[in-house]
XYZ file of N, CA and C in Angstrom:
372
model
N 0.853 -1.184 0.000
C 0.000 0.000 0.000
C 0.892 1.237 0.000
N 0.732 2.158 -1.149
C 1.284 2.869 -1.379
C 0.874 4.337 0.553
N 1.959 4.956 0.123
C 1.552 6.463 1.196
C -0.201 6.771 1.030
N -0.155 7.398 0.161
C -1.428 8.123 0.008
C -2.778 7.426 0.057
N -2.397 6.061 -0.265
C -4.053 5.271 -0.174
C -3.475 4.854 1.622
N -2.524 4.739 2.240
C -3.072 3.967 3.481
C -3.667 5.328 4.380
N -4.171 4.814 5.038
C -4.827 5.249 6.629
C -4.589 6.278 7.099
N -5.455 6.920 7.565
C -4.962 8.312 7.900
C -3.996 7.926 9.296
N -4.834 6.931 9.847
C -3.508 6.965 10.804
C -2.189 6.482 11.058
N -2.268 5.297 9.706
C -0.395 4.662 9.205
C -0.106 6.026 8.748
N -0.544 6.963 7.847
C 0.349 8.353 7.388
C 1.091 8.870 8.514
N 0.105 9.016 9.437
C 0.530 9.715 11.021
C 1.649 8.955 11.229
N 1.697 8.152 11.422
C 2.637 6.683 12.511
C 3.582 6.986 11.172
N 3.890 7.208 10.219
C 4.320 7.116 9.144
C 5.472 8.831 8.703
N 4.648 9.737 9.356
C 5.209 10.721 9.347
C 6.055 10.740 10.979
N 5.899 10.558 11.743
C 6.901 10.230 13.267
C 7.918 9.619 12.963
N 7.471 8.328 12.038
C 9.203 7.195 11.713
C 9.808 8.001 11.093
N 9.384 8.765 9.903
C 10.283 9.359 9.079
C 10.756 10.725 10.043
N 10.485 11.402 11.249
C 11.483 12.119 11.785
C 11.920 11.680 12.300
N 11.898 10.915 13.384
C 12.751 9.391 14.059
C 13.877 9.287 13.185
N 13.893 8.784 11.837
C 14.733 7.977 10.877
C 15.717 9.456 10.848
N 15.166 10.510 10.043
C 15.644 11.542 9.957
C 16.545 12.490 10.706
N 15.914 12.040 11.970
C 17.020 12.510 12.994
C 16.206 13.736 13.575
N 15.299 14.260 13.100
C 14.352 15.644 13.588
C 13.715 15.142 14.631
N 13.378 14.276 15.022
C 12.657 13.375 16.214
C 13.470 13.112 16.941
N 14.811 13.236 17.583
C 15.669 12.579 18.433
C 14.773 11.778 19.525
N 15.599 10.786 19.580
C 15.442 9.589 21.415
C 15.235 10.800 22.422
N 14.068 10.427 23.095
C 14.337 11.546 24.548
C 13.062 12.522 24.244
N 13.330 13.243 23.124
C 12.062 13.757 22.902
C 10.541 13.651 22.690
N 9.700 14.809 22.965
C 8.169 14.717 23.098
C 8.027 14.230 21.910
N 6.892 13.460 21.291
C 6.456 13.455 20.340
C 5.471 14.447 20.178
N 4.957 15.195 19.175
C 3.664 15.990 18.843
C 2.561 15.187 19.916
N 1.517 15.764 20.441
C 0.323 14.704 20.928
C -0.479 15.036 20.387
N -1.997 14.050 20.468
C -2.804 13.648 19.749
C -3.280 15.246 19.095
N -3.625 16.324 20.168
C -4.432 17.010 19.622
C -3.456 18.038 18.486
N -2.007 18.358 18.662
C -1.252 18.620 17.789
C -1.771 17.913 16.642
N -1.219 17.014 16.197
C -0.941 16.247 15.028
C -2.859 16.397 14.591
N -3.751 16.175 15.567
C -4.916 16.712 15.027
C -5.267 18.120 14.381
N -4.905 18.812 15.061
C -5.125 20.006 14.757
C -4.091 20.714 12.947
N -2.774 20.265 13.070
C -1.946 20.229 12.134
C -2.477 19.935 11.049
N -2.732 18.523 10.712
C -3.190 17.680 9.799
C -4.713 17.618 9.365
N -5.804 18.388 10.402
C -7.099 18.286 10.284
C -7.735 17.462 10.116
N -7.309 16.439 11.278
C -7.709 14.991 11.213
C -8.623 14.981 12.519
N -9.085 13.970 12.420
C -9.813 13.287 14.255
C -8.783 13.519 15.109
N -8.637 13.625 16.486
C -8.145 13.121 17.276
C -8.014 11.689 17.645
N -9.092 11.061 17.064
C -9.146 9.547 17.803
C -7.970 8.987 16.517
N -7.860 9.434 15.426
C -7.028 9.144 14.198
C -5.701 9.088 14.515
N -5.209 10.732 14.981
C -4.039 10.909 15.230
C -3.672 9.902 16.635
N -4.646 9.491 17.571
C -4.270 8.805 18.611
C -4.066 7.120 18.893
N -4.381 6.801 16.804
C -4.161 5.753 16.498
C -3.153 5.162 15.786
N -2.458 6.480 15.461
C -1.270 6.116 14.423
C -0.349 6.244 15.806
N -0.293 7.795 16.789
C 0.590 6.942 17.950
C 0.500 5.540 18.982
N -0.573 5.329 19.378
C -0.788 3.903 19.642
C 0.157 2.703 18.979
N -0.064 3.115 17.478
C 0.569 2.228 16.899
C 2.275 2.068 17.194
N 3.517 3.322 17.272
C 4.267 3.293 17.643
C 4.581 2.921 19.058
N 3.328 3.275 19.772
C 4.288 2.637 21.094
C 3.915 1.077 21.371
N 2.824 0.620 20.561
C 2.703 -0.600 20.327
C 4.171 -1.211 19.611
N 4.940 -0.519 19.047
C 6.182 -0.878 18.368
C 7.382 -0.836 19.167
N 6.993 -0.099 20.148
C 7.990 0.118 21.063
C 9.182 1.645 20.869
N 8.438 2.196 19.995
C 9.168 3.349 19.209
C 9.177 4.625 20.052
N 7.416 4.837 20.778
C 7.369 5.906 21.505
C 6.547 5.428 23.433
N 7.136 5.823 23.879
C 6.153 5.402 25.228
C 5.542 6.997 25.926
N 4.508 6.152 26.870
C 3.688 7.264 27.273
C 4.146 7.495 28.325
N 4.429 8.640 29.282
C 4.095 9.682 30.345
C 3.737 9.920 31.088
N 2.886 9.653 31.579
C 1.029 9.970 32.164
C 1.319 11.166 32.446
N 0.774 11.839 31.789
C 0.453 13.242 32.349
C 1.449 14.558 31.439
N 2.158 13.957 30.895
C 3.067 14.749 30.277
C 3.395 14.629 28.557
N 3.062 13.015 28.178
C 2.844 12.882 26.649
C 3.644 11.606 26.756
N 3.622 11.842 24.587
C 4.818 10.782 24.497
C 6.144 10.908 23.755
N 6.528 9.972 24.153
C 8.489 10.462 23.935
C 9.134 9.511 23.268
N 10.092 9.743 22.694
C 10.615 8.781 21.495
C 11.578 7.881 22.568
N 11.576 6.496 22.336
C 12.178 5.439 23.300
C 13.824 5.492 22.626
N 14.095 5.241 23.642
C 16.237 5.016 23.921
C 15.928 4.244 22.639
N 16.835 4.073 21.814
C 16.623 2.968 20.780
C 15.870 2.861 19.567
N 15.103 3.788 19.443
C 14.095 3.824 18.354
C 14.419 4.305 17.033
N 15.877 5.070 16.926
C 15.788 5.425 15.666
C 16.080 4.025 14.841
N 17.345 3.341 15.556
C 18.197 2.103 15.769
C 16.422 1.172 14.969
N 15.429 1.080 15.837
C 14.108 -0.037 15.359
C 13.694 0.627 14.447
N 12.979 1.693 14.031
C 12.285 2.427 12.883
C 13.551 1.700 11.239
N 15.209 2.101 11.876
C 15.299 2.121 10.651
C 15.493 0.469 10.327
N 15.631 -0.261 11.603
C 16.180 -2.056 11.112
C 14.736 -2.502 10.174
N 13.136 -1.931 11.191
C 12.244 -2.325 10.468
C 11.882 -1.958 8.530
N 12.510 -0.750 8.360
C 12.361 -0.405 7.070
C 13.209 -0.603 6.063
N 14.563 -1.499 6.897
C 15.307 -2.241 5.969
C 14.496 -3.495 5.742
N 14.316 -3.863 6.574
C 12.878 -5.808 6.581
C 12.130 -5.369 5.567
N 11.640 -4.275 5.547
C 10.613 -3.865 4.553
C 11.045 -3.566 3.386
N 12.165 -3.230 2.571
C 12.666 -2.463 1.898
C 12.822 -3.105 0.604
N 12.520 -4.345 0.516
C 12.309 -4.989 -0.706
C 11.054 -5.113 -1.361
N 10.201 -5.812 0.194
C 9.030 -5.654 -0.506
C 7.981 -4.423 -1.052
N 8.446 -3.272 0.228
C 7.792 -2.206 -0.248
C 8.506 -1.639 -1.834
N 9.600 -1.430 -2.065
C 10.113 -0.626 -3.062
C 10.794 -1.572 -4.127
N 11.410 -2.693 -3.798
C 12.420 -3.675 -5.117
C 11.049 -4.242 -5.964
N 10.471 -4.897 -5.133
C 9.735 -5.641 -5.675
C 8.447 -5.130 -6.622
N 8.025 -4.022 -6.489
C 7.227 -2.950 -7.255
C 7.857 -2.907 -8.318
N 9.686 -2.315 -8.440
C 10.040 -1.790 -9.252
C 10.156 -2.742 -10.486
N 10.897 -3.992 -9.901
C 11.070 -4.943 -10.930
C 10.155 -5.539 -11.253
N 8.774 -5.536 -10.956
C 7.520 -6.002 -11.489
C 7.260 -5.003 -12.871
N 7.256 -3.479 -12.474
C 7.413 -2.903 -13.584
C 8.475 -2.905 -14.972
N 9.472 -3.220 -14.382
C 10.558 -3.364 -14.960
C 10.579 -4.618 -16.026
N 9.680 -5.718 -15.622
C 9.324 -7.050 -16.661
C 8.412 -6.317 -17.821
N 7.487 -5.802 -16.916
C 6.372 -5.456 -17.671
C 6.757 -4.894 -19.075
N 7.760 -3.966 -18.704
C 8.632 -2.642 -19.501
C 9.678 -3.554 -20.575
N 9.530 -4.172 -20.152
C 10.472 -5.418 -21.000
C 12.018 -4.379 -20.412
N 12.545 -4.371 -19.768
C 13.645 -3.502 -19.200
C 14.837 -4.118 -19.469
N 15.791 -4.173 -20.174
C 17.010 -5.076 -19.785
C 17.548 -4.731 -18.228
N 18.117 -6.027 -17.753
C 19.126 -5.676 -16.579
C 19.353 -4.779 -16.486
N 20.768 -5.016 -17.892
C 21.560 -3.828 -17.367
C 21.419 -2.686 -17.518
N 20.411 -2.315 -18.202
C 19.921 -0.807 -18.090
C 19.782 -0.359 -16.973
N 18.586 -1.656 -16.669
C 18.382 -1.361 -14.453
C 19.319 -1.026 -13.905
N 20.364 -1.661 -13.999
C 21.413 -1.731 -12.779
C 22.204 -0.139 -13.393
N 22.339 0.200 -14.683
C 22.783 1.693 -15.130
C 21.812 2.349 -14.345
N 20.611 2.658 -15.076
C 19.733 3.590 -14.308
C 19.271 3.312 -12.633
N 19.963 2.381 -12.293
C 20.059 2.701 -10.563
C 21.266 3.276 -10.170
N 22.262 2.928 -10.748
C 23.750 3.331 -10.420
C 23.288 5.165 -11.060
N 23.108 5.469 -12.085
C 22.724 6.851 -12.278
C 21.740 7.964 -10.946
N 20.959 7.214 -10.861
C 20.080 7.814 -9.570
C 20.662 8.021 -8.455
N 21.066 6.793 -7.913
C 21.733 6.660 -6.442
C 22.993 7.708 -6.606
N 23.395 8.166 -8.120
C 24.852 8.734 -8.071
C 24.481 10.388 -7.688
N 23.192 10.525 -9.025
C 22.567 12.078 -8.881
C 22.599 12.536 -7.730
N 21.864 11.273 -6.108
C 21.431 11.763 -5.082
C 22.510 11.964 -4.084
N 23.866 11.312 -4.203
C 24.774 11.435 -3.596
C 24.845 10.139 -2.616
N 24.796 9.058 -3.244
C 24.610 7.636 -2.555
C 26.275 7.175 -2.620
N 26.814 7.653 -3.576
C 28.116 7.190 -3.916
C 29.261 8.121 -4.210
N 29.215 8.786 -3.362
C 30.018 9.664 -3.348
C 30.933 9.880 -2.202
């Protein structure tokens, strides 16, 4: 499931990993709470309080009582091991499905990946 068709509240849970991953979320810190990320996004509250659920169900963010929630010792470390696990099926496996379709040679693939990854500064 691509970004835009899932859930309003995987987007949520979805936009936290990616500052987590990013480094804008550091370990230690508040996360946004429910009514933030509600108010921001112009979503439910019960929405936004389902996509965090979901992280601390992951172990990514824990709760507070009384004060919010906070990104766990360790979490950038889980966000990013989990999106390597994922990283085939979400993105390889799309591509090279298209890539049959396209009748693609290899080695074009493997050029036009080595070209991209070079543009973005993967290999440098």
């Amino acid at each position: 499931m691509d970004e835009a068709t899932a859930p309003l509240f995987q987007q949520v849970a979805d936009l936290i990993t990616d500052a987590i991953a990013d480094g804008s979320l550091p370990e230690g810190q508040r996360a946004p709470s429910t009514n933030e990320l509600a108010a921001f996004h112009n979503i439910n509250p019960a929405t936004a309080r389902k996509g965090l659920a979901i992280l601390a169900d992951q172990g990514v963010l824990a709760k507070r009582r009384g004060v919010g929630m906070f990104v766990c010792e360790g979490a950038r470390e889980k966000v990013l091991t989990m999106r390597r696990e994922a990283f085939a099926e979400t993105f390889l496996v799309p591509l090279i499905d298209e890539a049959v379709k396209l009748d693609f040679p290899r080695k074009n693939l493997h050029d036009l990946l080595d070209k991209v990854a070079e543009s973005r500064g993967l290999y440098e």
